Coordinates of C-alpha atoms and ligand atoms in Angstrom, one line a residue:
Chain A
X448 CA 10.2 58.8 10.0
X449 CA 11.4 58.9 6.8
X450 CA 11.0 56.3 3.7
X451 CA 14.3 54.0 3.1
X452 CA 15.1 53.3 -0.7
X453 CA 17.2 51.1 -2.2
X454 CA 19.7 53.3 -4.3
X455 CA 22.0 50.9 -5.5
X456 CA 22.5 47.1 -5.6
X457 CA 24.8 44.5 -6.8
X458 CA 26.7 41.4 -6.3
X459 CA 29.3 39.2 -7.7
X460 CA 29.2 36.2 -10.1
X461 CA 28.3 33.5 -7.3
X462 CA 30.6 30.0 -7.9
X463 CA 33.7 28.7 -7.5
X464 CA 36.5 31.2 -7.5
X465 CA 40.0 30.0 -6.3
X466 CA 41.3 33.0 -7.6
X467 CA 39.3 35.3 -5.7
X468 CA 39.3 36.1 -2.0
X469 CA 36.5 37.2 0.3
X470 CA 38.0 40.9 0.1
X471 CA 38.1 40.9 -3.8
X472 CA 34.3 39.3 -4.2
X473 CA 32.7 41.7 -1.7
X474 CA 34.9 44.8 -4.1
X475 CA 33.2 43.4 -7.3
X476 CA 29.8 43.7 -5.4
X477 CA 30.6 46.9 -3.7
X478 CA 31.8 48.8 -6.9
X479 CA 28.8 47.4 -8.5
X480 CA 26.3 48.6 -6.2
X481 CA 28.2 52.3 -6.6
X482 CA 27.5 51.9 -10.2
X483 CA 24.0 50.9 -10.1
X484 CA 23.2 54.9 -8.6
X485 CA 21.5 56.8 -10.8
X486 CA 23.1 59.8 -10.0
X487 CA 26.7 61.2 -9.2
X488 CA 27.3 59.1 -5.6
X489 CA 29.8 60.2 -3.3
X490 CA 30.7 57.7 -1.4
X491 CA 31.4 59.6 1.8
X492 CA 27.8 59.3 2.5
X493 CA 27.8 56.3 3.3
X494 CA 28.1 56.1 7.6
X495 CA 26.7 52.8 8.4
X496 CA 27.8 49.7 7.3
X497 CA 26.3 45.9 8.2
X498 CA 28.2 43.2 6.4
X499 CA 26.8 39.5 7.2
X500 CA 29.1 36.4 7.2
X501 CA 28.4 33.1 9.0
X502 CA 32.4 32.9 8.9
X503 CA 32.6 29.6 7.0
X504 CA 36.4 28.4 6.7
X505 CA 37.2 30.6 9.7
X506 CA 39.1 33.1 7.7
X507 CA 38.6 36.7 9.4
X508 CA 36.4 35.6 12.1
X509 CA 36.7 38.3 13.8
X510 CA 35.9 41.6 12.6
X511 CA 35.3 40.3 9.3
X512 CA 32.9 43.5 8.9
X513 CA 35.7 46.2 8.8
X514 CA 38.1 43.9 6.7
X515 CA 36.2 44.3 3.6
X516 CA 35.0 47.8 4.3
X517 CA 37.9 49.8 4.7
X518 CA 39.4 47.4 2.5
X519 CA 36.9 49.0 0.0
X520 CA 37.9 52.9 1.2
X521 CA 35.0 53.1 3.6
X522 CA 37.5 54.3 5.7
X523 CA 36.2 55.3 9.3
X524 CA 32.4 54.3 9.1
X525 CA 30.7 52.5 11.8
X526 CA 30.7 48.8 10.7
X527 CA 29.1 45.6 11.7
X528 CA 29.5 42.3 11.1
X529 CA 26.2 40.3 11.4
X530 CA 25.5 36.4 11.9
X531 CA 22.1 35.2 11.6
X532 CA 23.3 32.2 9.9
X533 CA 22.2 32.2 6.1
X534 CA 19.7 34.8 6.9
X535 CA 23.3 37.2 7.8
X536 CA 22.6 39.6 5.1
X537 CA 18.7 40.1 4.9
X538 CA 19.2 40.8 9.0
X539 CA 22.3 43.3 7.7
X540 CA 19.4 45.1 5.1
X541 CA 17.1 45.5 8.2
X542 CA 19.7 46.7 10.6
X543 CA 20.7 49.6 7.9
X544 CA 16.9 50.1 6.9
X545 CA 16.3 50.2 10.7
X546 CA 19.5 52.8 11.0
X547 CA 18.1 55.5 7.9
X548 CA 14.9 55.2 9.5
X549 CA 15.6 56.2 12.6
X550 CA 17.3 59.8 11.1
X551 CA 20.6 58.9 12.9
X552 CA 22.3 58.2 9.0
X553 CA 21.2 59.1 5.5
X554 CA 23.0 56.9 4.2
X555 CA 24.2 53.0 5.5
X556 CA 25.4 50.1 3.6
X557 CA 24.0 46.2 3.9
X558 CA 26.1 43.5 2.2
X559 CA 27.6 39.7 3.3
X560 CA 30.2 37.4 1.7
X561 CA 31.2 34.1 2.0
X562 CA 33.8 31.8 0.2
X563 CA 32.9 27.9 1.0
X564 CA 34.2 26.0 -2.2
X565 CA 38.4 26.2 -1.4
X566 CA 38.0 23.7 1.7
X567 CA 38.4 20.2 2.1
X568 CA 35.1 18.2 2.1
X569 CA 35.8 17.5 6.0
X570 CA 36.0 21.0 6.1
X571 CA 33.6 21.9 4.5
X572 CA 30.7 19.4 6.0
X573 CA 32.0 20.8 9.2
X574 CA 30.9 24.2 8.4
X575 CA 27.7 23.4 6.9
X576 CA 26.5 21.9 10.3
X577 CA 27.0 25.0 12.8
X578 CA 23.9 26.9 11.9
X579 CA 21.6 23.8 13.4
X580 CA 21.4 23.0 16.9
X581 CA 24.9 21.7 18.2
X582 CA 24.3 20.1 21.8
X583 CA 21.6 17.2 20.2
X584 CA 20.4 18.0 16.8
X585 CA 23.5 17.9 15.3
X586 CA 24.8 15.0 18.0
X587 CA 22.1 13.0 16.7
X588 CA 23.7 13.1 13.4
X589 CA 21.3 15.5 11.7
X590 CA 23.2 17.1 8.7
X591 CA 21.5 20.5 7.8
X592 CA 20.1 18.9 5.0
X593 CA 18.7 16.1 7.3
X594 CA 16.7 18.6 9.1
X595 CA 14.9 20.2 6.1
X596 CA 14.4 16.5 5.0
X597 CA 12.6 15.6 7.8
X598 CA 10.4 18.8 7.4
X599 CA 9.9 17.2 3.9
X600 CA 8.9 13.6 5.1
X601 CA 6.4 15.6 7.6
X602 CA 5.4 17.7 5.0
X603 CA 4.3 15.0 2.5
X604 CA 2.8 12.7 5.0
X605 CA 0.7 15.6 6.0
X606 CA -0.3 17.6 2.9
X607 CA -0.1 14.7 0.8
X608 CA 3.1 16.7 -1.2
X609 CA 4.9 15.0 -4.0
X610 CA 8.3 13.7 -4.6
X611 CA 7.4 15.4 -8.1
X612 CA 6.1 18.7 -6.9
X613 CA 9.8 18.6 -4.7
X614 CA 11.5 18.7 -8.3
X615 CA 8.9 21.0 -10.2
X616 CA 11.0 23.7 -7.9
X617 CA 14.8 22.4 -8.9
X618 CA 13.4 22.4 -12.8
X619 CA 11.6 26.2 -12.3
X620 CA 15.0 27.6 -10.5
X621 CA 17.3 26.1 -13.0
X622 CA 15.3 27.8 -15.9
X623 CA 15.2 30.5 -14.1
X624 CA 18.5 30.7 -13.4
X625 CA 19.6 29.6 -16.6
X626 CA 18.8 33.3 -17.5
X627 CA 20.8 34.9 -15.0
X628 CA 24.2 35.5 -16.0
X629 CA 25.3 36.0 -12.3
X630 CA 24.1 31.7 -11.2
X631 CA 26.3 29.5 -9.7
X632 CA 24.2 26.6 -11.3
X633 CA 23.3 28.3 -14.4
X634 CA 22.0 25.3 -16.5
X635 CA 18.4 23.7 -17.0
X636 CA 17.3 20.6 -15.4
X637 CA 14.2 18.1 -16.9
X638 CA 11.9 16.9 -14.0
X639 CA 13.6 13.4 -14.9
X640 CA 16.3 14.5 -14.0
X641 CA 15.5 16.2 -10.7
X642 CA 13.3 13.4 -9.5
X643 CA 16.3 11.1 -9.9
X644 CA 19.2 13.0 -8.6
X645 CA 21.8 10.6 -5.7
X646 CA 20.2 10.6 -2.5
X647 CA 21.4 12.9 0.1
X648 CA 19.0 12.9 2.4
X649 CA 16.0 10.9 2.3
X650 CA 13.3 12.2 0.7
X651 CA 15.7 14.9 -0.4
X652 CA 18.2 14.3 -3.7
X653 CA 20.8 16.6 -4.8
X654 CA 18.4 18.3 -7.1
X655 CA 16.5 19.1 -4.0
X656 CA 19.7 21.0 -2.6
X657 CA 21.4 24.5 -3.5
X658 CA 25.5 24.6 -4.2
X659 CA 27.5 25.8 -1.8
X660 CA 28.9 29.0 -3.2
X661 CA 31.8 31.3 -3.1
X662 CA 30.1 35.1 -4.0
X663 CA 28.9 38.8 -2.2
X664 CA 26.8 40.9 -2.5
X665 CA 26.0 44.5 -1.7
X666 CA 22.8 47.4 -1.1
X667 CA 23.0 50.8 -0.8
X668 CA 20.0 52.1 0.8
X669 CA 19.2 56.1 1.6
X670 CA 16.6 58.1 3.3
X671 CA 14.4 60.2 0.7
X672 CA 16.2 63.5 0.2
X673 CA 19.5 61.7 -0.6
X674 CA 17.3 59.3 -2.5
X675 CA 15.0 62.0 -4.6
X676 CA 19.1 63.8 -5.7
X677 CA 20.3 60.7 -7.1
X678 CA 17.4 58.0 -8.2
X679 CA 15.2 58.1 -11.1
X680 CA 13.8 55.0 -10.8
X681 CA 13.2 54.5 -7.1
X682 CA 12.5 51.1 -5.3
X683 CA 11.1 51.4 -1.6
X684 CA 11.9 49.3 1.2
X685 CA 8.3 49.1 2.2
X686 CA 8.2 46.8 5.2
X687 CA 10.7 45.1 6.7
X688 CA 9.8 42.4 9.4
X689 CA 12.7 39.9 11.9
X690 CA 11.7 37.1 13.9
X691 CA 13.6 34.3 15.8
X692 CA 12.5 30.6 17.1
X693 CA 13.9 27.7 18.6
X694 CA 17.6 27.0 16.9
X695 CA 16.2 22.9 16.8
X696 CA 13.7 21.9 14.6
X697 CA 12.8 19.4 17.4
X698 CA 11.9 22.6 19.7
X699 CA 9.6 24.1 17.9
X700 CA 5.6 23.3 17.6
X701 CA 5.5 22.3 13.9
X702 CA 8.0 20.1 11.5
X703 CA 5.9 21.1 8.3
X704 CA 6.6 25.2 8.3
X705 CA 8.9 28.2 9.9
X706 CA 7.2 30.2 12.5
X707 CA 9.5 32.6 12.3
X708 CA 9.0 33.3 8.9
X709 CA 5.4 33.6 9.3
X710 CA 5.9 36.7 11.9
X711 CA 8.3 38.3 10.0
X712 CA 6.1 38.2 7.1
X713 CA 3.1 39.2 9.0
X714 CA 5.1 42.7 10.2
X715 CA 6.8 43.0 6.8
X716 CA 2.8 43.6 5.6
X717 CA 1.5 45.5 8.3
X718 CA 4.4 47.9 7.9
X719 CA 3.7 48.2 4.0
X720 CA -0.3 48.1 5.1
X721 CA -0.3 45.4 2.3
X722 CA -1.4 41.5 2.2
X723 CA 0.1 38.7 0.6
X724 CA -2.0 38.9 -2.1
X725 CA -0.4 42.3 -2.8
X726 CA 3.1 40.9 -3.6
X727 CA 4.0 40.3 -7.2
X728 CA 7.0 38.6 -7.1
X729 CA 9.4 37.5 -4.7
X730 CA 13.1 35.6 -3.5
X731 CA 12.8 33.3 -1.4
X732 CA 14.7 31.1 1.1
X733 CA 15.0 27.7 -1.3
X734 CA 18.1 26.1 0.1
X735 CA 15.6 22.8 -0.3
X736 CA 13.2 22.5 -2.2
X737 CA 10.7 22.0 0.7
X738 CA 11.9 25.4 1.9
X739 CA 10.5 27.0 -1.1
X740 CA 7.3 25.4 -0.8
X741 CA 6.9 25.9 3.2
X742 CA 7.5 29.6 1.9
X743 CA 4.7 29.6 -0.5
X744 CA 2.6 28.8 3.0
X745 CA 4.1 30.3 5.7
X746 CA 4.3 34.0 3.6
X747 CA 0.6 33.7 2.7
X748 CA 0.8 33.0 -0.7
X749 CA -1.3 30.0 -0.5
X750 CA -3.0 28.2 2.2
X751 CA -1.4 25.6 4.5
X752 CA -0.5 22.0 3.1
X753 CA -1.2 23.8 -0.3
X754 CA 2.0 24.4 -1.5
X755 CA 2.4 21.5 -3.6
X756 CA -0.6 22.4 -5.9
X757 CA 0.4 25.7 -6.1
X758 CA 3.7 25.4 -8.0
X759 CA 2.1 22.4 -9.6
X760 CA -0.5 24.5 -12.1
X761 CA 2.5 27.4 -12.2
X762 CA 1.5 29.9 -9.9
X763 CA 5.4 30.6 -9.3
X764 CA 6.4 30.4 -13.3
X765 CA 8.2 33.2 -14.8
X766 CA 4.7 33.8 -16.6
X767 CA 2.5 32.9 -13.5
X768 CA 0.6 34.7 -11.3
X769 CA 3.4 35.2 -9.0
X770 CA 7.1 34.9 -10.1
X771 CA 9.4 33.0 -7.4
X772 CA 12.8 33.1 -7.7
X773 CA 13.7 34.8 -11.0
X774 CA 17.5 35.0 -9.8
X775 CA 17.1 31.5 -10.3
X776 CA 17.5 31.3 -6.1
X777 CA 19.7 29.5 -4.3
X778 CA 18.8 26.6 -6.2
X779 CA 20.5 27.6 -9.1
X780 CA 21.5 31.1 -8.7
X781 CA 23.7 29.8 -5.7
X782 CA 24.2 30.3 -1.9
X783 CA 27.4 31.9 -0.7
X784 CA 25.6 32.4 2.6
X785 CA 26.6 35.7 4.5
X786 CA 25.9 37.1 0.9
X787 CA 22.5 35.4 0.0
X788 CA 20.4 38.1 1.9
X789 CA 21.6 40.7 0.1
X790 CA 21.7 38.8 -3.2
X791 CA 18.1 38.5 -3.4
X792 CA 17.9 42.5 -3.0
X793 CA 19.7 42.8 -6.0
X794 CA 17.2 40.8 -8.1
X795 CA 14.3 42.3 -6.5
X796 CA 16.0 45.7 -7.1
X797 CA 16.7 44.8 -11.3
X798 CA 12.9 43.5 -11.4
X799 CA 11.6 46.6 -10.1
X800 CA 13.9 49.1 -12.1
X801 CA 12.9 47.0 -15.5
X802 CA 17.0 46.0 -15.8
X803 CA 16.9 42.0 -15.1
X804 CA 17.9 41.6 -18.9
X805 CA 16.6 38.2 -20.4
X806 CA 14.9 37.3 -17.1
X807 CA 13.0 40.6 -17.0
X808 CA 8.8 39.5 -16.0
X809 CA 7.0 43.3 -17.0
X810 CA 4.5 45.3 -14.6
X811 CA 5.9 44.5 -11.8
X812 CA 4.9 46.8 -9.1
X813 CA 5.2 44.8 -5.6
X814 CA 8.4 42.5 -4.5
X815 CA 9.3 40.7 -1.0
X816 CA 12.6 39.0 -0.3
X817 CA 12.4 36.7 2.3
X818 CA 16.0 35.4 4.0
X819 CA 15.8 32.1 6.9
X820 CA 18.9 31.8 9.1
X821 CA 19.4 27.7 10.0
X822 CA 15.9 25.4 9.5
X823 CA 14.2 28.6 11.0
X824 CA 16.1 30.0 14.1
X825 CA 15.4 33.8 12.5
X826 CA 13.7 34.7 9.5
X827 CA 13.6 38.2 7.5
X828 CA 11.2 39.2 5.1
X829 CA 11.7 42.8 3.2
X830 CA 8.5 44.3 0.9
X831 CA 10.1 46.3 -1.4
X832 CA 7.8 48.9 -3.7
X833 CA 8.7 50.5 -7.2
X834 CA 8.2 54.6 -6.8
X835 CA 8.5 57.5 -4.3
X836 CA 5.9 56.5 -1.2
Chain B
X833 CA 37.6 17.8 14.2
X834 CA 33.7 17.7 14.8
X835 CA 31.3 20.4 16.3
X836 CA 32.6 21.5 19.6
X837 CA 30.7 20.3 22.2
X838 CA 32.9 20.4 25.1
X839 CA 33.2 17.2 27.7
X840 CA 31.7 19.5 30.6
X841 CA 28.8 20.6 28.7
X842 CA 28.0 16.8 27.2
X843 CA 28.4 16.2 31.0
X844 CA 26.3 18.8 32.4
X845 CA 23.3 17.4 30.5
X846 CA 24.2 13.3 31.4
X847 CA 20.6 12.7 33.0
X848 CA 19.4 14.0 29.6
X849 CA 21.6 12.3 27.4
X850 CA 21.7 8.6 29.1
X851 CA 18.1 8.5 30.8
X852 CA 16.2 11.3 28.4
X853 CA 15.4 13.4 31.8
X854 CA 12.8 15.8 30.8
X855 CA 11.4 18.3 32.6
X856 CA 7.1 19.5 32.9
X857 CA 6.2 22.6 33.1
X858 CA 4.5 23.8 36.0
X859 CA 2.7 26.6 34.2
X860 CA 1.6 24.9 31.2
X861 CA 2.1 21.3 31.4
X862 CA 4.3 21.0 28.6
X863 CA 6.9 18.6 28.6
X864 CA 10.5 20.3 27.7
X865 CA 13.5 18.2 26.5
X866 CA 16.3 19.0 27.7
X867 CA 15.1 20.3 31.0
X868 CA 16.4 23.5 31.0
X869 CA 16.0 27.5 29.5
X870 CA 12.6 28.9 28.7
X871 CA 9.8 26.1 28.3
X872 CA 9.4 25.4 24.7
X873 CA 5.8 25.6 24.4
X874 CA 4.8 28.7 26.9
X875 CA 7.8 30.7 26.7
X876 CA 7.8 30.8 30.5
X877 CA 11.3 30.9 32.9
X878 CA 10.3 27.8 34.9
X879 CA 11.3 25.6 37.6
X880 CA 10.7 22.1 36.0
X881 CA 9.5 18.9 37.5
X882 CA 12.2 16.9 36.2
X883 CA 11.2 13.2 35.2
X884 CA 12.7 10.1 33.5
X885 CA 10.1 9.4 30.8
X886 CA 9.4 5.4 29.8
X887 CA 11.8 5.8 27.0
X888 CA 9.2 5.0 24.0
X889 CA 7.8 6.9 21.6
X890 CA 6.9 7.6 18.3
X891 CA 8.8 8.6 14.9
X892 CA 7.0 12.3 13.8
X893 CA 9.8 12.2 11.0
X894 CA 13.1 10.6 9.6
X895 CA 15.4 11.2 7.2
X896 CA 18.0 8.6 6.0
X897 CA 21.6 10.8 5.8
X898 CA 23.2 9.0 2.8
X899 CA 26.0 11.5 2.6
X900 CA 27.6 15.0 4.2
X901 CA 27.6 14.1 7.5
X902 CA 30.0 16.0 9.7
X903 CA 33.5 15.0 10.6
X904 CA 32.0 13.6 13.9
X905 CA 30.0 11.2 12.3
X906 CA 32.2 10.1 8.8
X907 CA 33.9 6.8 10.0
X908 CA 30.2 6.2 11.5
X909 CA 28.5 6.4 8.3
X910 CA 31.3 5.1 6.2
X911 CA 30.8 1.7 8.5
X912 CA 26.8 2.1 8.1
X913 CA 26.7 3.5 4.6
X914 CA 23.3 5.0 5.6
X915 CA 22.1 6.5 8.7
X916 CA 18.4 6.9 10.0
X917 CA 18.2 10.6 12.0
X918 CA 14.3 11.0 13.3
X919 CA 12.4 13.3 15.5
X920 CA 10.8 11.3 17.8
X921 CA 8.2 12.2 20.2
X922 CA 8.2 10.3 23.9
X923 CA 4.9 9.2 25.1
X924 CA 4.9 11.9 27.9
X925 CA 5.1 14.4 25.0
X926 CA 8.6 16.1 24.5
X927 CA 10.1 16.2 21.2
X928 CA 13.8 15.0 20.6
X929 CA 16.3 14.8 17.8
X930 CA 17.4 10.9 17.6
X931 CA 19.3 8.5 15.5
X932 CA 18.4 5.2 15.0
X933 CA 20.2 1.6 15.6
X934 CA 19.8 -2.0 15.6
X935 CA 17.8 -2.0 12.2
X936 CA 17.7 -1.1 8.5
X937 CA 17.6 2.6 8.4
X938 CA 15.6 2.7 4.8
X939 CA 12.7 0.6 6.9
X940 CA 12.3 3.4 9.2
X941 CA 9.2 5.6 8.9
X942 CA 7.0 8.0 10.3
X943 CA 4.6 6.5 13.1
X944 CA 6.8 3.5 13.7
X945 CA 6.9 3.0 18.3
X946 CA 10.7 3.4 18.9
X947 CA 12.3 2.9 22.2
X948 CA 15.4 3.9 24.1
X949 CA 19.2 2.5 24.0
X950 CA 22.3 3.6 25.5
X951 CA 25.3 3.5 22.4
X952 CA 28.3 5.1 21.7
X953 CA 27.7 8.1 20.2
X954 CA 31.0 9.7 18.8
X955 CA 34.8 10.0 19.9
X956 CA 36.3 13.1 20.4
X957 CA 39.6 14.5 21.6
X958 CA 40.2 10.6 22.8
X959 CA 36.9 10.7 25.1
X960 CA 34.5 8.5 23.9
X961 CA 31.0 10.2 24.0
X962 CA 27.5 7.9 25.1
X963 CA 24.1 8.7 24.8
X964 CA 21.1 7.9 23.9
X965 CA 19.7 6.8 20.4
X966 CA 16.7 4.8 19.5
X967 CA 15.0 1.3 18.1
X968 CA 12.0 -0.2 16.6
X969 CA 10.0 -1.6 20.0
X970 CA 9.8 -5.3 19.3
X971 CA 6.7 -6.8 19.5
Ligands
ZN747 ZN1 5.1 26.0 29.8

């Protein structure tokens, strides 16, 4: 089989844009992604396409896939629209990886959009609650942040985790994201300010919570003889790894982590033949805080119930043993969710290619990205390598 | 508008939602709530033994929702100002999602014995929807 590379990424500025539509975001990431090629890219190549979109708003429900791509000249290609929730567009990079893989395309295209800030509040809280489980999680008035806030009150009784190592991750991803010209949130928070943000969703504040974002993004990703003609700096999709669970938090056998992430990680590695300890840097799922820290666990990064120290002494810092969300995440960076998968290829992409500007952590060899649909109903995880295999 | 859970399918599940009717799994043991699908702990297409538990249990977590909740639930929480969502386990051993009445949803914690009540749940498209939610056992 042959190796997959990432040959181009790129998204849009993620926010609130009334003047844009889903069509004209997914454009700006699409002709951005062309750009980012090394080489002369003829966009006939591409034959596969995967867009993921949970759909918020309604909008182009169906056969949202083909709306943006022909609407982008990719006239004719086999498309896809994917829903896995907020993990659309990660699943969208495995399906196109899977596809140049498997020799039947040289060439496919992964991307997502969404546009969630022109609704109503009713609206929108509608929206926000059809990726948990409808029949009795959701008719027992568990909000989606409710759920990852009970996975935070489990978490802390068990593992003894702090309301102040919940905010060390809001004040990391806001200075990370301060950086990144592309956030949503793009400002810096003090822990003061984190640990004292209104109450959503007890123990979570809204420092503890990402934005809801408008925003898309885009990959291009190519088997190796396409990808020798037009890279110079190549980054390879190393290991790529997809699990699902129970939709319901209340189905599943532990409140304090995501099993599904855990086996997704575990093939992402044994496809890359590396360990966690391998990885340099990575993007991870941080809708909540407590999402980044049952990460830090359930990737391998550090032991069970340990994820509290570990971004405590700064494992996770910019300067730290192993960066975490230098986009900023969806903390700050911002969570426009069909588009957040593919998002967090673009950063791992910069990193690796030495072009993340201001926010640019050196010798970076070794990056995951790792994309949960819901509180943990699928989970990908993606290793991504710098260099020809 | 609220999540769309049609009045058949609330229906289909009524043992569940008035009398929390679980199911055991003959394979494993386990203790599935809602009775139905794959058993949650072995994986396994089953026949349950369908039971009606005691209707007590335990809080494994809670959250108070201060804020966001969905359409279905707004005039609930504007009335309540806070509400007190928990996973509770039943003493025979399945998990279920479960809001709380009858008491002061910041006093709520993990551990606390809960116990069964039938209440209104939420109104749509003119039905009015009943279920189960839960309280503190008094002493
Ligand atoms: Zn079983």
């Amino acid at each position: 089989m042959t190796e997959v590379y990432v040959i181009g990424a790129s998204q849009s500025d993620y926010g609130a844009f009334p003047e844009e539509s889903y069509r004209s975001l997914f454009t700006t990431a699409y002709e951005g992604a062309v750009d980012a090629v090394d080489g002369d890219f003829d966009e006939s190549l591409i034959e596969e396409a995967y867009v993921g979109t949970l759909g918020v708003g309604g909008r182009q429900l169906g056969l949202s896939g083909p709306a943006v791509t022909e609407h982008v000249g990719l006239h004719g290609v086999s498309c896809t629209r994917v829903e896995n929730a907020c993990a659309a567009s990660g699943t969208a990079l495995r399906q196109a990886t899977l596809a140049v893989k498997s020799g039947v395309v040289d060439v496919a295209l992964a991307g997502g959009f969404e546009v969630m800030t022109d609704m109503s509040g009713e609206q929108t809280r509608y929206w926000l609650g059809v990726s948990g489980e409808t029949e009795w999680e959701r008719m027992a008035g568990t909000t989606f942040a409710g759920v990852y806030a009970q996975m935070a009150d489990a978490h802390m009784a068990e593992h003894g985790t702090t309301r102040e190592q919940l905010s060390r991750v809001a004040v990391k991803n806001h200075a990370n994201g301060a950086k990144n010209p592309h956030a949503h949130l793009g400002f810096e928070c003090s822990l003061e300010d984190a640990m004292a943000g209104t109450p959503v969703a007890d123990p979570l504040n809204l420092y503890d919570c990402c934005p809801t974002s408008d925003g898309a993004s885009v990959a291009i990703v190519a088997n190796e003889e396409v990808a020798r003609e037009l890279t110079e700096s190549p980054v390879r999709v190393a290991g790529t790894g997809q699990a699902s669970a129970r939709v319901g938090l209340f189905q599943r056998p532990t409140l304090t982590g995501v099993p599904a992430s855990r086996k997704a990680a575990e093939q992402a590695y044994e496809q890359a033949g590396i360990g966690p300890d391998d990885v340099d840097f990575a993007e991870v799922h941080d809708c909540f805080s407590i999402a980044e820290l049952m990460a830090y666990e359930d990737l391998g990064f550090c032991a069970p119930g340990e994820a509290g120290s570990y971004i405590e002494r700064g494992a996770t810092e910019p300067d730290g043993e192993r960066p975490v969300n230098l986009s900023g995440g969806l903390k700050s960076k911002g969570h426009p969710i069909g588009a957040t998968g593919t998002g967090q290829t673009v950063e791992v992409f910069k990193q690796l290619r030495g072009e993340a500007g201001g926010r640019q952590v050196d010798g970076l060899e070794t990056g995951l990205s790792h994309n949960v649909g819901g509180s943990g109903g699928a989970a990908v995880v993606t290793v991504y390598e710098g260099g020809w295999a | 508008m609220g999540a769309y859970t049609s009045v058949p399918t609330w229906w289909n599940h009524s043992d569940s939602r008035y009398r929390l009717v679980c199911g055991e799994c003959p394979e494993c043991g386990a203790v599935s709530f809602p009775p139905s699908g794959a058993c949650t702990d072995c994986h396994e297409r089953v026949e349950f033994e369908e039971f009606e538990p005691e209707g007590t249990g335990t809080v494994l977590s809670v959250t108070v929702i201060e804020g966001g909740a969905p359409p279905e639930f707004a005039s609930l929480l504007a009335t309540e100002d806070a509400i007190a969502v928990a996973v509770v386990e039943l003493d025979e051993g399945a998990r279920l999602p479960a809001m709380m009445a009858d008491c002061d949803p910041h006093a709520v914690a993990r551990g606390d014995r809960v116990e069964r009540v039938v209440r209104r749940i939420y109104e749509q498209e003119g039905v009015v929807r009943y279920g189960s939610k839960f309280r503190p056992v008094r002493e």
